[in-house]
Coordinates of C-alpha atoms and ligand atoms in Angstrom, one line a residue:
M157 CA -0.2 0.0 -0.2
N158 CA 1.5 3.0 -0.8
D159 CA 0.7 6.0 2.1
A160 CA 2.3 9.1 -0.3
P161 CA -0.5 12.4 -0.4
P162 CA -1.6 11.9 -4.0
W163 CA 0.1 14.0 -6.3
W164 CA -2.6 16.8 -6.7
R165 CA -3.3 17.3 -3.3
D166 CA -0.7 20.1 -2.9
A167 CA 0.5 20.4 -6.8
V168 CA 2.2 23.9 -8.4
V169 CA -0.8 23.7 -11.6
Y170 CA -0.1 26.4 -14.7
Q171 CA -2.6 27.1 -16.1
V172 CA -2.0 27.4 -20.2
Y173 CA -4.9 29.9 -21.3
L174 CA -4.0 28.7 -25.1
R175 CA -4.8 30.7 -27.0
S176 CA -2.5 33.7 -26.2
F177 CA 0.5 30.9 -24.5
A178 CA 2.3 30.4 -27.6
D179 CA 1.2 29.9 -31.3
S180 CA 3.6 27.5 -33.1
D181 CA 1.8 28.6 -37.2
G182 CA 1.4 31.8 -37.2
D183 CA -2.6 32.9 -37.1
G184 CA -1.7 34.8 -34.6
T185 CA -3.6 32.4 -31.7
G186 CA -2.1 30.5 -29.6
D187 CA -2.5 26.9 -30.1
L188 CA -1.5 22.8 -28.4
R189 CA 2.2 22.6 -30.7
G190 CA 3.1 26.1 -29.2
V191 CA 2.5 24.4 -25.4
L192 CA 5.0 21.3 -26.6
E193 CA 7.7 23.8 -28.5
H194 CA 7.6 25.5 -24.4
L195 CA 7.5 22.3 -22.2
D196 CA 10.8 23.4 -20.9
H197 CA 9.6 26.5 -20.0
L198 CA 7.1 25.0 -17.6
V199 CA 10.1 22.6 -16.3
E200 CA 12.6 25.4 -15.7
L201 CA 10.1 27.6 -13.5
G202 CA 9.2 23.9 -11.4
V203 CA 5.6 23.8 -11.7
E204 CA 4.2 20.3 -11.5
A205 CA 1.7 20.4 -13.6
L206 CA -0.5 22.1 -16.3
W207 CA -4.6 22.9 -16.9
L208 CA -5.0 23.2 -20.8
N209 CA -8.4 25.8 -20.8
P210 CA -10.8 24.1 -23.7
F211 CA -9.3 23.5 -26.8
Y212 CA -12.0 21.3 -28.4
V213 CA -14.0 21.9 -31.4
S214 CA -15.9 25.5 -30.8
G215 CA -18.2 28.0 -31.9
E216 CA -15.4 31.0 -30.6
A217 CA -18.1 33.1 -28.9
D218 CA -16.7 32.3 -25.3
A219 CA -13.2 31.8 -26.5
G220 CA -13.3 28.0 -26.7
Y221 CA -16.0 27.8 -23.7
D222 CA -18.9 27.5 -26.2
V223 CA -18.2 23.5 -27.8
V224 CA -19.2 22.2 -30.3
N225 CA -17.9 19.1 -30.2
H226 CA -16.4 17.8 -26.9
R227 CA -14.0 15.4 -28.2
A228 CA -12.1 16.5 -31.0
V229 CA -9.9 19.2 -31.3
D230 CA -10.4 22.6 -32.4
P231 CA -8.6 22.9 -35.7
V232 CA -7.0 26.2 -34.9
M233 CA -5.6 24.5 -31.5
G234 CA -4.2 21.6 -33.5
T235 CA -5.2 18.4 -33.7
L236 CA -5.9 15.3 -31.2
G237 CA -2.7 13.9 -32.9
D238 CA -1.2 17.2 -31.2
I239 CA -3.2 16.3 -27.4
D240 CA -1.4 12.7 -27.8
E241 CA 2.3 13.9 -28.3
L242 CA 1.5 17.4 -26.0
L243 CA 0.8 13.8 -22.7
E244 CA 3.3 12.1 -24.0
Q245 CA 6.0 15.0 -23.6
A246 CA 4.7 16.3 -20.8
H247 CA 4.9 13.3 -18.9
A248 CA 8.2 12.5 -20.4
R249 CA 9.2 15.8 -18.5
G250 CA 7.6 14.5 -15.0
L251 CA 4.3 17.3 -16.0
R252 CA 0.7 16.0 -14.9
V253 CA -2.0 17.4 -17.8
V254 CA -5.3 18.6 -16.9
G255 CA -8.2 19.1 -19.0
D256 CA -11.5 21.3 -18.4
V257 CA -14.8 20.2 -19.3
V258 CA -17.6 22.2 -19.9
A259 CA -20.5 20.5 -18.5
N260 CA -23.0 23.5 -18.3
H261 CA -23.6 24.4 -21.5
T262 CA -22.8 23.9 -25.4
S263 CA -22.6 25.7 -28.5
T264 CA -25.3 27.1 -30.5
H265 CA -23.2 25.3 -33.2
H266 CA -23.8 22.0 -31.7
P267 CA -25.2 19.4 -33.4
W268 CA -28.2 18.8 -30.8
F269 CA -28.6 22.4 -30.6
E270 CA -29.2 22.9 -34.4
E271 CA -31.5 19.8 -34.1
A272 CA -33.2 21.4 -31.1
R273 CA -33.4 24.6 -33.2
R274 CA -34.8 23.0 -36.2
G275 CA -37.2 20.3 -34.4
G276 CA -39.6 22.9 -33.2
P277 CA -41.6 23.6 -30.4
G278 CA -42.1 20.8 -27.9
H279 CA -39.3 19.0 -30.0
P280 CA -38.0 15.7 -27.8
A281 CA -34.4 16.9 -28.6
R282 CA -35.5 20.5 -27.2
A283 CA -36.0 18.7 -23.9
R284 CA -31.8 18.3 -23.5
Y285 CA -31.4 22.6 -22.8
H286 CA -33.5 24.7 -20.9
V287 CA -36.6 25.5 -22.9
A288 CA -39.5 27.0 -22.1
P289 CA -42.4 28.6 -23.8
G290 CA -42.8 32.9 -23.1
R291 CA -44.7 34.9 -20.6
G292 CA -46.8 36.7 -22.7
D293 CA -44.4 38.7 -25.0
G294 CA -41.5 38.0 -22.6
P295 CA -39.1 35.7 -21.5
P296 CA -39.9 32.8 -19.6
S297 CA -38.4 34.3 -16.1
D298 CA -36.1 37.4 -15.5
W299 CA -32.8 36.0 -14.9
Q300 CA -29.8 38.0 -16.3
S301 CA -27.1 36.5 -18.1
L302 CA -24.3 36.2 -16.2
F303 CA -22.4 38.1 -19.2
G304 CA -25.3 40.9 -18.6
G305 CA -28.5 40.8 -19.9
P306 CA -31.5 38.7 -20.3
A307 CA -30.4 34.8 -19.8
W308 CA -33.6 34.0 -22.0
E309 CA -33.2 33.6 -26.2
P310 CA -36.5 33.5 -27.9
F311 CA -35.5 30.1 -30.8
G312 CA -38.4 32.6 -32.8
D313 CA -41.2 30.0 -32.1
C314 CA -43.6 30.8 -28.9
E315 CA -40.1 29.0 -27.6
W316 CA -37.4 30.5 -25.6
Y317 CA -33.6 28.5 -24.5
L318 CA -31.8 29.9 -21.9
H319 CA -28.2 31.0 -21.2
L320 CA -26.5 31.8 -18.4
F321 CA -23.3 33.1 -19.8
D322 CA -23.5 34.0 -24.0
V323 CA -26.7 34.1 -26.5
E324 CA -24.2 31.0 -28.3
Q325 CA -23.9 29.1 -24.6
P326 CA -27.4 27.4 -24.3
D327 CA -27.3 25.7 -20.9
L328 CA -27.7 21.8 -20.6
N329 CA -30.3 19.9 -19.3
W330 CA -28.9 17.4 -16.4
E331 CA -32.0 15.8 -16.1
H332 CA -32.3 14.7 -19.2
P333 CA -30.5 10.9 -19.1
D334 CA -28.8 12.0 -22.7
V335 CA -26.8 14.7 -21.0
T336 CA -25.2 12.7 -18.0
A337 CA -24.5 10.0 -20.6
D338 CA -22.6 12.2 -23.4
V339 CA -20.7 13.9 -20.3
E340 CA -19.5 10.8 -18.9
R341 CA -18.4 9.6 -22.3
T342 CA -16.6 13.0 -22.7
V343 CA -15.3 12.6 -19.7
R344 CA -13.5 8.8 -20.1
F345 CA -12.8 10.0 -23.5
W346 CA -10.1 12.7 -21.7
L347 CA -8.8 9.8 -19.2
D348 CA -8.4 7.4 -21.6
R349 CA -6.1 10.0 -23.6
G350 CA -3.7 10.5 -20.5
F351 CA -5.3 13.3 -18.6
D352 CA -4.4 12.8 -15.2
G353 CA -7.2 15.3 -13.9
L354 CA -9.9 17.8 -15.1
R355 CA -11.5 20.8 -14.1
F356 CA -15.4 20.7 -14.3
D357 CA -16.1 24.8 -15.5
A358 CA -19.3 26.3 -13.7
A359 CA -19.5 23.4 -12.0
G360 CA -21.9 25.4 -9.3
A361 CA -24.7 25.6 -11.9
L362 CA -25.5 22.6 -13.4
A363 CA -28.8 22.2 -11.8
K364 CA -31.8 24.7 -12.3
A365 CA -35.0 25.7 -9.9
P366 CA -37.8 24.2 -11.9
G367 CA -40.1 26.9 -13.1
Y368 CA -37.2 29.2 -13.1
P369 CA -38.5 31.3 -10.1
P370 CA -36.7 34.4 -9.3
V371 CA -33.6 35.2 -7.9
P372 CA -33.3 36.7 -4.5
A373 CA -31.7 40.4 -4.4
G374 CA -28.5 40.5 -1.6
E375 CA -25.7 38.8 -0.7
R376 CA -26.3 34.9 -1.3
H377 CA -25.5 33.5 2.7
P378 CA -25.6 29.3 3.7
G379 CA -28.8 27.5 3.8
D380 CA -30.2 30.0 1.1
D381 CA -31.8 28.1 -2.0
H382 CA -30.5 29.8 -4.9
P383 CA -32.4 29.4 -8.3
Y384 CA -29.2 28.3 -10.4
S385 CA -26.5 28.1 -8.0
D386 CA -25.4 25.6 -6.0
R387 CA -28.2 23.8 -5.4
P388 CA -28.2 20.4 -3.6
E389 CA -28.9 18.6 -6.5
V390 CA -25.4 19.2 -8.7
H391 CA -24.4 17.0 -6.2
R392 CA -25.4 14.3 -7.3
V393 CA -23.9 14.8 -10.8
H394 CA -20.3 15.7 -9.2
R395 CA -20.9 12.0 -7.0
R396 CA -20.8 10.7 -10.5
F397 CA -18.2 12.5 -11.7
A398 CA -16.0 11.7 -9.3
Q399 CA -17.0 7.9 -9.6
V400 CA -15.7 8.1 -13.1
L401 CA -12.9 10.1 -12.1
A402 CA -12.3 6.9 -9.6
E403 CA -12.3 4.2 -12.5
R404 CA -8.5 5.6 -13.2
P405 CA -5.9 5.6 -10.7
Y406 CA -4.4 9.2 -9.0
R407 CA -7.2 11.0 -11.3
F408 CA -8.6 14.4 -9.4
G409 CA -11.3 16.3 -10.5
V410 CA -11.6 20.2 -9.4
A411 CA -14.3 22.6 -9.5
E412 CA -14.6 25.6 -10.3
I413 CA -17.1 27.2 -7.6
W414 CA -17.2 30.9 -7.4
G415 CA -17.3 32.2 -3.7
P416 CA -16.8 31.8 0.3
P417 CA -15.7 29.1 1.8
W418 CA -18.9 27.0 2.6
V419 CA -20.2 27.5 -0.9
G420 CA -17.1 25.0 -2.0
E421 CA -17.4 23.0 0.9
P422 CA -19.8 20.6 -0.2
Y423 CA -17.9 20.2 -4.2
T424 CA -15.2 18.5 -2.1
R425 CA -17.0 16.2 0.2
P426 CA -15.0 12.3 0.5
D427 CA -17.7 11.3 -2.6
E428 CA -17.7 14.2 -4.4
L429 CA -14.3 16.1 -5.9
Q430 CA -11.1 16.5 -4.7
Q431 CA -10.8 20.3 -5.1
A432 CA -12.4 23.2 -5.4
F433 CA -11.1 27.2 -6.3
A434 CA -10.4 28.8 -3.0
M435 CA -11.9 31.9 -5.1
D436 CA -12.8 34.6 -2.9
L437 CA -8.5 34.7 -2.6
V438 CA -8.2 36.9 -6.3
F439 CA -11.3 39.3 -4.8
T440 CA -9.1 39.8 -1.4
P441 CA -7.3 43.6 -1.0
L442 CA -3.6 43.2 -0.2
D443 CA -4.0 43.0 3.7
A444 CA -2.3 40.6 6.0
G445 CA -5.5 40.6 8.6
A446 CA -8.1 40.7 5.4
L447 CA -5.6 37.6 3.8
G448 CA -5.6 35.6 6.7
T449 CA -8.9 35.4 7.1
V450 CA -9.6 34.5 4.3
V451 CA -6.9 31.6 4.2
R452 CA -8.2 30.1 7.2
G453 CA -11.6 30.2 5.9
Y454 CA -10.9 27.9 3.5
L455 CA -8.2 25.7 5.0
D456 CA -10.8 25.0 7.7
A457 CA -13.3 24.0 5.1
A458 CA -10.9 21.8 3.2
A459 CA -10.1 20.1 6.2
R460 CA -13.4 19.1 7.6
Q461 CA -13.6 16.9 4.9
G462 CA -10.0 15.9 4.7
R463 CA -9.6 18.0 2.1
R464 CA -6.8 20.8 1.4
P465 CA -7.6 24.4 -0.5
A466 CA -7.1 25.0 -5.0
W467 CA -6.2 28.4 -4.1
P468 CA -6.1 29.9 -7.1
H469 CA -3.6 33.1 -8.2
G470 CA -5.3 34.3 -11.1
N471 CA -7.2 32.8 -14.0
H472 CA -8.3 34.0 -17.5
D473 CA -11.7 35.3 -15.6
V474 CA -10.5 38.4 -13.6
T475 CA -7.8 41.4 -13.4
R476 CA -4.3 40.0 -13.3
A477 CA -2.8 40.1 -10.1
A478 CA -0.2 42.3 -11.1
T479 CA -2.9 44.8 -11.3
R480 CA -5.0 43.7 -8.6
W481 CA -2.6 43.0 -5.6
G482 CA 0.1 45.7 -7.3
P483 CA 3.5 44.3 -9.0
E484 CA 5.2 43.6 -5.5
G485 CA 1.9 42.7 -4.3
A486 CA 1.2 39.5 -7.0
P487 CA 4.3 38.2 -5.9
A488 CA 4.5 38.5 -2.0
V489 CA 0.9 36.9 -2.8
L490 CA 1.6 33.6 -4.3
L491 CA 4.9 33.2 -1.8
V492 CA 2.0 33.0 0.8
L493 CA -0.1 30.6 -1.4
L494 CA 3.0 28.4 -2.1
A495 CA 3.5 28.5 1.5
L496 CA 0.1 26.6 2.4
P497 CA -1.1 23.2 2.5
G498 CA -3.2 23.2 -0.7
A499 CA -2.7 23.5 -4.5
T500 CA -1.6 26.3 -6.2
Y501 CA -3.2 27.3 -9.9
L502 CA -0.5 29.9 -11.1
Y503 CA -2.4 31.6 -14.6
A504 CA 0.4 31.8 -17.4
G505 CA 1.8 34.7 -17.7
D506 CA 1.8 36.0 -13.8
E507 CA 5.3 34.4 -13.7
L508 CA 6.1 37.4 -15.3
G509 CA 4.2 40.1 -13.6
L510 CA 2.1 41.0 -16.4
P511 CA -0.6 43.5 -15.5
E512 CA -4.0 43.7 -17.1
V513 CA -3.6 45.7 -20.6
E514 CA -6.2 48.4 -21.2
L515 CA -7.2 47.4 -25.0
A516 CA -9.3 49.8 -27.3
D517 CA -13.1 49.6 -27.4
D518 CA -12.1 47.4 -31.1
D519 CA -10.1 44.5 -30.3
L520 CA -12.2 43.6 -27.2
R521 CA -13.6 39.7 -27.9
D522 CA -15.2 38.8 -24.4
P523 CA -18.5 38.8 -25.5
T524 CA -19.0 40.3 -22.1
W525 CA -18.4 43.6 -23.7
W526 CA -21.2 43.7 -26.0
R527 CA -23.8 42.0 -23.6
S528 CA -23.4 44.8 -20.9
R529 CA -23.6 47.1 -23.6
G530 CA -20.2 48.6 -23.2
T531 CA -20.4 49.0 -19.5
E532 CA -18.3 46.0 -18.6
R533 CA -14.9 46.0 -20.8
G534 CA -14.8 41.9 -19.5
R535 CA -11.2 39.8 -19.1
D536 CA -10.0 40.3 -22.5
G537 CA -7.3 42.3 -20.6
A538 CA -6.1 39.6 -18.3
R539 CA -5.5 37.3 -22.0
V540 CA -3.0 39.1 -23.9
P541 CA -0.4 36.6 -25.8
L542 CA 3.0 36.3 -23.6
P543 CA 5.7 38.3 -24.8
W544 CA 8.3 35.1 -25.4
T545 CA 11.5 37.9 -26.2
R546 CA 12.3 41.4 -26.8
A547 CA 12.5 40.7 -30.2
E548 CA 10.5 43.6 -32.7
D549 CA 8.9 41.6 -34.7
G550 CA 5.5 43.0 -33.8
H551 CA 4.1 40.0 -30.7
H552 CA 7.7 39.1 -29.1
G553 CA 8.2 36.0 -30.2
F554 CA 4.5 34.6 -29.6
S555 CA 5.4 33.2 -32.6
P556 CA 7.8 31.0 -34.6
Q557 CA 7.4 33.1 -37.9
G558 CA 9.0 36.4 -38.2
P559 CA 7.1 39.8 -38.6
G560 CA 3.9 40.3 -39.8
V561 CA 1.8 37.7 -37.3
R562 CA -1.0 39.8 -35.4
T563 CA -1.6 38.8 -32.4
W564 CA -5.6 37.7 -31.7
L565 CA -5.6 40.2 -29.0
P566 CA -2.8 43.2 -29.1
Q567 CA 0.4 43.2 -27.5
P568 CA 1.1 46.4 -25.8
P569 CA 4.0 49.4 -26.1
G570 CA 6.8 47.7 -23.9
W571 CA 5.3 43.6 -23.9
G572 CA 8.9 43.0 -24.5
D573 CA 10.5 44.2 -21.4
R574 CA 8.9 41.9 -19.6
S575 CA 9.4 39.0 -21.9
V576 CA 10.8 35.7 -20.2
Q577 CA 13.5 36.5 -22.5
D578 CA 14.9 39.6 -20.3
Q579 CA 13.3 38.4 -17.1
R580 CA 15.9 34.9 -17.3
V581 CA 18.8 37.4 -17.1
E582 CA 16.9 40.4 -14.4
P583 CA 17.8 40.2 -11.1
W584 CA 14.6 39.7 -9.2
S585 CA 12.1 39.8 -12.3
P586 CA 9.1 38.0 -11.4
L587 CA 10.2 35.3 -13.1
R588 CA 13.3 34.5 -11.3
V589 CA 11.1 34.8 -8.1
V590 CA 9.3 32.2 -9.2
R591 CA 11.9 29.8 -10.1
A592 CA 13.4 30.7 -7.1
A593 CA 10.7 29.9 -4.5
L594 CA 9.2 26.3 -6.4
P595 CA 12.1 24.1 -5.3
V596 CA 12.1 25.7 -1.6
R597 CA 8.6 25.5 -1.7
N598 CA 9.3 21.1 -2.8
S599 CA 12.0 20.5 0.2
A600 CA 10.4 23.1 2.6
L601 CA 6.9 23.2 2.3
R602 CA 5.3 20.1 -0.1
D603 CA 4.9 18.5 2.9
A604 CA 5.1 19.8 5.9
P605 CA 2.5 19.7 8.8
W606 CA -0.1 22.0 8.8
P607 CA 0.5 25.9 9.9
T608 CA 1.0 27.5 13.5
W609 CA -0.3 30.6 13.1
L610 CA 2.2 32.9 14.6
P611 CA 1.3 36.4 16.9
A612 CA 2.4 39.2 14.2
P613 CA 2.2 43.1 14.0
D614 CA -0.3 44.9 12.5
G615 CA 0.1 44.3 8.8
V616 CA 2.0 40.7 8.8
L617 CA 0.8 37.6 8.6
A618 CA 2.7 34.8 9.9
F619 CA 2.8 30.5 10.1
R620 CA 5.4 28.5 11.1
R621 CA 5.0 25.2 8.9
G622 CA 7.6 22.3 10.5
G623 CA 11.2 23.9 10.3
T624 CA 9.8 27.2 7.7
T625 CA 8.1 30.5 8.9
C626 CA 6.1 32.4 6.1
V627 CA 5.5 35.9 7.0
L628 CA 4.2 38.4 4.7
N629 CA 4.9 42.1 5.1
T630 CA 1.9 44.9 4.4
G631 CA 2.1 46.9 7.0
A632 CA 3.6 50.5 7.1
E633 CA 7.0 49.6 7.7
P634 CA 9.7 47.5 6.2
L635 CA 9.6 44.4 8.7
P636 CA 13.3 42.7 10.4
L637 CA 13.8 40.1 9.9
D638 CA 15.1 38.8 13.1
A639 CA 12.5 37.0 15.1
W640 CA 11.5 35.4 12.4
G641 CA 14.6 33.1 11.2
S642 CA 17.9 33.1 11.0
E643 CA 18.1 31.7 7.5
L644 CA 16.1 33.3 4.5
L645 CA 15.3 30.6 2.2
A646 CA 13.4 32.6 -0.7
N647 CA 11.8 35.8 -0.6
S648 CA 9.6 37.9 -3.1
R649 CA 11.5 41.2 -3.6
P650 CA 14.7 41.7 -2.2
L651 CA 15.3 43.3 1.4
D652 CA 16.4 46.8 2.1
E653 CA 19.6 47.6 3.2
H654 CA 19.2 47.0 6.8
G655 CA 18.0 43.6 6.1
R656 CA 14.6 44.1 6.7
L657 CA 11.4 43.0 4.7
P658 CA 10.0 46.3 2.5
S659 CA 6.1 45.7 2.6
P660 CA 4.3 44.4 -0.2
G661 CA 6.9 41.4 0.8
T662 CA 6.6 37.5 2.3
A663 CA 9.9 35.6 3.2
W664 CA 10.4 32.2 4.1
L665 CA 12.7 31.4 6.8
R666 CA 14.2 29.0 8.8
Ligands
LIG828 C1 -15.9 29.8 -16.4 C2 -14.9 30.3 -17.6 O1 -13.8 30.3 -16.6 C3 -15.2 31.4 -18.2 O2 -13.7 31.6 -18.8 C4 -16.4 30.6 -19.4 O3 -16.7 32.2 -20.0 C5 -17.6 30.7 -18.2 N1 -16.9 29.9 -17.2 C6 -18.7 29.8 -19.6 O4 -18.1 28.6 -19.7

């Protein structure tokens, strides 16, 4: 019997946002071969796994999250052969690969939806989606899309379909046996190809209240009955996913959940998924007290279920960490997360400290922009293609092709100064900070005991795990470190001339 903790429990997972990671064929959009060509970057960084955002055949209305065929690769991204090669090459380098299952909705171009549209009112194909007759001239209920505007779209006959996201993302009806069977088939399909884990997109939205009752106003509280978020019925689905994952050894699932610890906790019950994202973290200000409270809340919730948290430092849906927490704050928070029990998810480009980009209106691609009628700029600012080199080729080495490649979102001026090439040699660059910290985490923190919280002055968060202490300083003054340890193992920024830790900054000491 092998008692070693499962690999995913405390893994550092690098989120490859495919279309912005690296382009291999010069069309300006990142692809699977681009990842293959840059796998060494991930090895050099020292992460243990990569998560690939959707690469399936897509209608391209929501950057791949509107899926036309869940078991086929979009030609823009590559081929199934590329996936197999990527899995093989990643595994050969000791990297695990996590996929992304979009189970809440399909694309309107999915054959099921095309059949539903053609079939007309009452057609059995419509039962695979949430379809209802309108009320008078209006929609079946007052639900609003999470991307803005109404969540119901008329078919042009007497029926409407529900789309919690874009109008091209109709919600699947999880009460329908075809839906369950098809998504299970998808899960097995990718696990059989060699994926080591799966993220379940919009995991909390899979069940809807019958009759689509009004959404209550205001904040949510434990025990609230929300008509489409985190309903008790979704857990039947996740228990089933857990069973399918358990058919093969060492696989895991992470639920995409938004909300405080009590929201995600039930998804990590012993018979459900192994992880749920601790998403409130990304909305927590850079303040030691606030971060300490949030972190302890998620740790306690996970521990109650015998699990560990999945810490998102950033992702493709939120403002870049370097803009949210500031250029010095983002690495400081990252070092806190890396020092805690649980898995850390590092979003591609955050190892370079890339800031949120202000894109021109005409360059925006996120459906949020038009669905909100131009009031929400959406998520594109966090999705700008990575700069690999300082070359003035118009794309900073994003593509191996020379000048003339137009990236799907434009890179801003000065992007080359933030390139991997520059940061490899620049002392204290975000890249060097992450590269220096990861091996230390693996040796001193990965398998260390649960944290003991240490009394600390205002603006300071400190905890010890075994022989290692982590201190975060968000206070007004630089922090002398002598009280916390005698040997500095890693730090998010240089100490000042008196050996103190500037604010914001994090240090690991022994
Ligand atoms: C969550 C994904 O992360 C996001 O990018 C997407 O728009 C929605 N789910 C809908 O699939």
